Amino acid sequence: MPYVAFVLLVAAPALAAPHSGTAGARTMPELSDIALFACAAAAVWFVRSRLRARFRARREVEGED
């Protein structure tokens, strides 16, 4: 998993489009906005699933089941 994150961090600047320096009118979300939202949602899902597994394992060890 750390290898995948490293590859994405290294490749991200190479995939970015050059910026002209002038601001334009925003009529809809940019692709980067959608990608950030998707990454945040995936991170929240991943952390919640790991926490559920952790607390489930703790409950089984303590015998509260």
Coordinates of N, CA and C in Angstrom, one line a residue:
M1 N 0.8 -1.2 0.0 CA 0.0 0.0 0.0 C 0.9 1.3 0.0
P2 N 1.9 1.3 0.8 CA 2.7 2.6 0.8 C 3.4 2.8 -0.6
Y3 N 3.7 1.7 -1.4 CA 4.2 1.8 -2.7 C 3.3 2.5 -3.6
V4 N 2.0 2.1 -3.5 CA 1.0 2.7 -4.4 C 0.8 4.2 -4.1
A5 N 0.8 4.6 -2.8 CA 0.7 6.0 -2.5 C 1.9 6.8 -3.0
F6 N 3.1 6.2 -2.9 CA 4.3 6.8 -3.4 C 4.2 7.1 -4.9
V7 N 3.8 6.1 -5.6 CA 3.7 6.2 -7.1 C 2.7 7.3 -7.4
L8 N 1.6 7.3 -6.7 CA 0.6 8.4 -7.0 C 1.1 9.8 -6.7
L9 N 1.8 9.9 -5.6 CA 2.4 11.2 -5.3 C 3.4 11.7 -6.3
V10 N 4.2 10.7 -6.8 CA 5.3 11.1 -7.7 C 4.6 11.4 -9.1
A11 N 3.6 10.7 -9.5 CA 3.0 10.8 -10.8 C 2.1 12.0 -10.9
A12 N 1.5 12.5 -9.8 CA 0.5 13.5 -9.8 C 1.0 14.8 -10.5
P13 N 2.2 15.3 -10.1 CA 2.6 16.6 -10.8 C 2.8 16.4 -12.3
A14 N 3.2 15.2 -12.8 CA 3.4 15.0 -14.2 C 2.1 15.0 -14.9
L15 N 1.0 14.6 -14.3 CA -0.3 14.5 -14.9 C -1.1 15.8 -14.9
A16 N -0.6 16.8 -14.1 CA -1.3 18.0 -14.0 C -1.2 18.9 -15.2
A17 N -2.2 19.6 -15.5 CA -2.2 20.5 -16.7 C -1.5 21.8 -16.3
P18 N -0.8 22.3 -17.3 CA -0.2 23.6 -17.0 C -1.2 24.7 -16.8
H19 N -0.9 25.7 -15.9 CA -1.8 26.7 -15.6 C -1.5 28.0 -16.3
S20 N -2.4 28.7 -16.9 CA -2.2 29.9 -17.6 C -1.9 31.1 -16.7
G21 N -2.4 31.0 -15.5 CA -2.2 32.2 -14.6 C -3.4 33.1 -14.5
T22 N -4.4 32.9 -15.3 CA -5.6 33.7 -15.3 C -6.7 32.9 -14.7
A23 N -7.5 33.6 -13.9 CA -8.7 32.9 -13.3 C -9.9 33.0 -14.3
G24 N -10.6 31.9 -14.3 CA -11.8 31.9 -15.2 C -13.0 31.7 -14.3
A25 N -14.2 31.9 -15.0 CA -15.5 31.7 -14.3 C -15.7 30.2 -14.0
R26 N -16.1 29.9 -12.8 CA -16.4 28.5 -12.4 C -17.9 28.2 -12.7
T27 N -18.2 27.3 -13.5 CA -19.5 27.0 -13.8 C -19.9 25.6 -13.3
M28 N -18.9 24.8 -13.0 CA -19.1 23.5 -12.4 C -17.8 23.0 -11.7
P29 N -17.9 22.0 -10.9 CA -16.7 21.5 -10.2 C -15.7 21.0 -11.2
E30 N -14.4 21.3 -10.9 CA -13.3 20.8 -11.7 C -13.1 19.3 -11.4
L31 N -12.4 18.6 -12.2 CA -12.1 17.2 -12.1 C -11.3 17.0 -10.8
S32 N -10.4 17.9 -10.4 CA -9.7 17.8 -9.2 C -10.5 17.8 -8.0
D33 N -11.6 18.6 -8.0 CA -12.5 18.7 -6.9 C -13.2 17.4 -6.7
I34 N -13.6 16.8 -7.8 CA -14.3 15.5 -7.7 C -13.4 14.4 -7.2
A35 N -12.1 14.5 -7.7 CA -11.1 13.5 -7.3 C -10.8 13.6 -5.8
L36 N -10.7 14.9 -5.3 CA -10.5 15.1 -3.9 C -11.6 14.5 -3.0
F37 N -12.9 14.8 -3.5 CA -14.0 14.3 -2.8 C -14.0 12.7 -2.7
A38 N -13.7 12.1 -3.9 CA -13.6 10.6 -3.9 C -12.5 10.1 -3.0
C39 N -11.4 10.7 -3.0 CA -10.3 10.3 -2.1 C -10.7 10.4 -0.6
A40 N -11.4 11.5 -0.3 CA -11.8 11.8 1.1 C -12.9 10.7 1.5
A41 N -13.8 10.4 0.6 CA -14.8 9.4 0.9 C -14.2 8.1 1.1
A42 N -13.2 7.7 0.2 CA -12.6 6.4 0.3 C -11.8 6.3 1.6
A43 N -11.1 7.4 2.0 CA -10.4 7.4 3.3 C -11.3 7.3 4.5
V44 N -12.4 7.9 4.5 CA -13.4 7.8 5.6 C -13.9 6.4 5.6
W45 N -14.3 5.8 4.5 CA -14.7 4.4 4.5 C -13.7 3.5 5.0
F46 N -12.4 3.6 4.6 CA -11.4 2.7 5.0 C -11.1 2.8 6.5
V47 N -11.1 4.0 7.0 CA -10.8 4.2 8.5 C -12.0 3.7 9.3
R48 N -13.2 3.9 8.9 CA -14.3 3.4 9.6 C -14.4 1.8 9.6
S49 N -14.0 1.2 8.4 CA -14.0 -0.2 8.4 C -12.9 -0.8 9.3
R50 N -11.7 -0.2 9.3 CA -10.6 -0.6 10.2 C -11.0 -0.4 11.7
L51 N -11.7 0.6 12.0 CA -12.1 0.8 13.4 C -13.2 -0.2 13.8
R52 N -14.1 -0.5 12.9 CA -15.1 -1.5 13.2 C -14.5 -2.8 13.5
A53 N -13.5 -3.2 12.6 CA -12.8 -4.5 12.8 C -12.1 -4.5 14.1
R54 N -11.4 -3.4 14.5 CA -10.7 -3.3 15.7 C -11.6 -3.4 16.9
F55 N -12.7 -2.7 16.9 CA -13.6 -2.8 18.1 C -14.3 -4.2 18.1
R56 N -14.6 -4.8 17.0 CA -15.2 -6.1 16.9 C -14.2 -7.1 17.5
A57 N -13.0 -7.0 17.2 CA -12.0 -8.0 17.7 C -11.8 -7.8 19.2
R58 N -11.8 -6.5 19.7 CA -11.7 -6.2 21.1 C -12.9 -6.8 21.9
R59 N -14.1 -6.7 21.3 CA -15.3 -7.2 22.0 C -15.2 -8.7 22.1
E60 N -14.7 -9.4 21.1 CA -14.6 -10.8 21.1 C -13.6 -11.3 22.1
V61 N -12.5 -10.6 22.3 CA -11.5 -10.9 23.3 C -12.0 -10.7 24.7
E62 N -12.7 -9.7 24.9 CA -13.3 -9.4 26.2 C -14.4 -10.3 26.6
G63 N -15.0 -10.9 25.6 CA -16.2 -11.8 25.9 C -17.5 -11.1 26.0
E64 N -17.7 -10.0 25.5 CA -18.9 -9.3 25.6 C -19.9 -9.7 24.5
D65 N -19.6 -10.6 23.7 CA -20.4 -11.0 22.6 C -21.5 -11.9 23.0

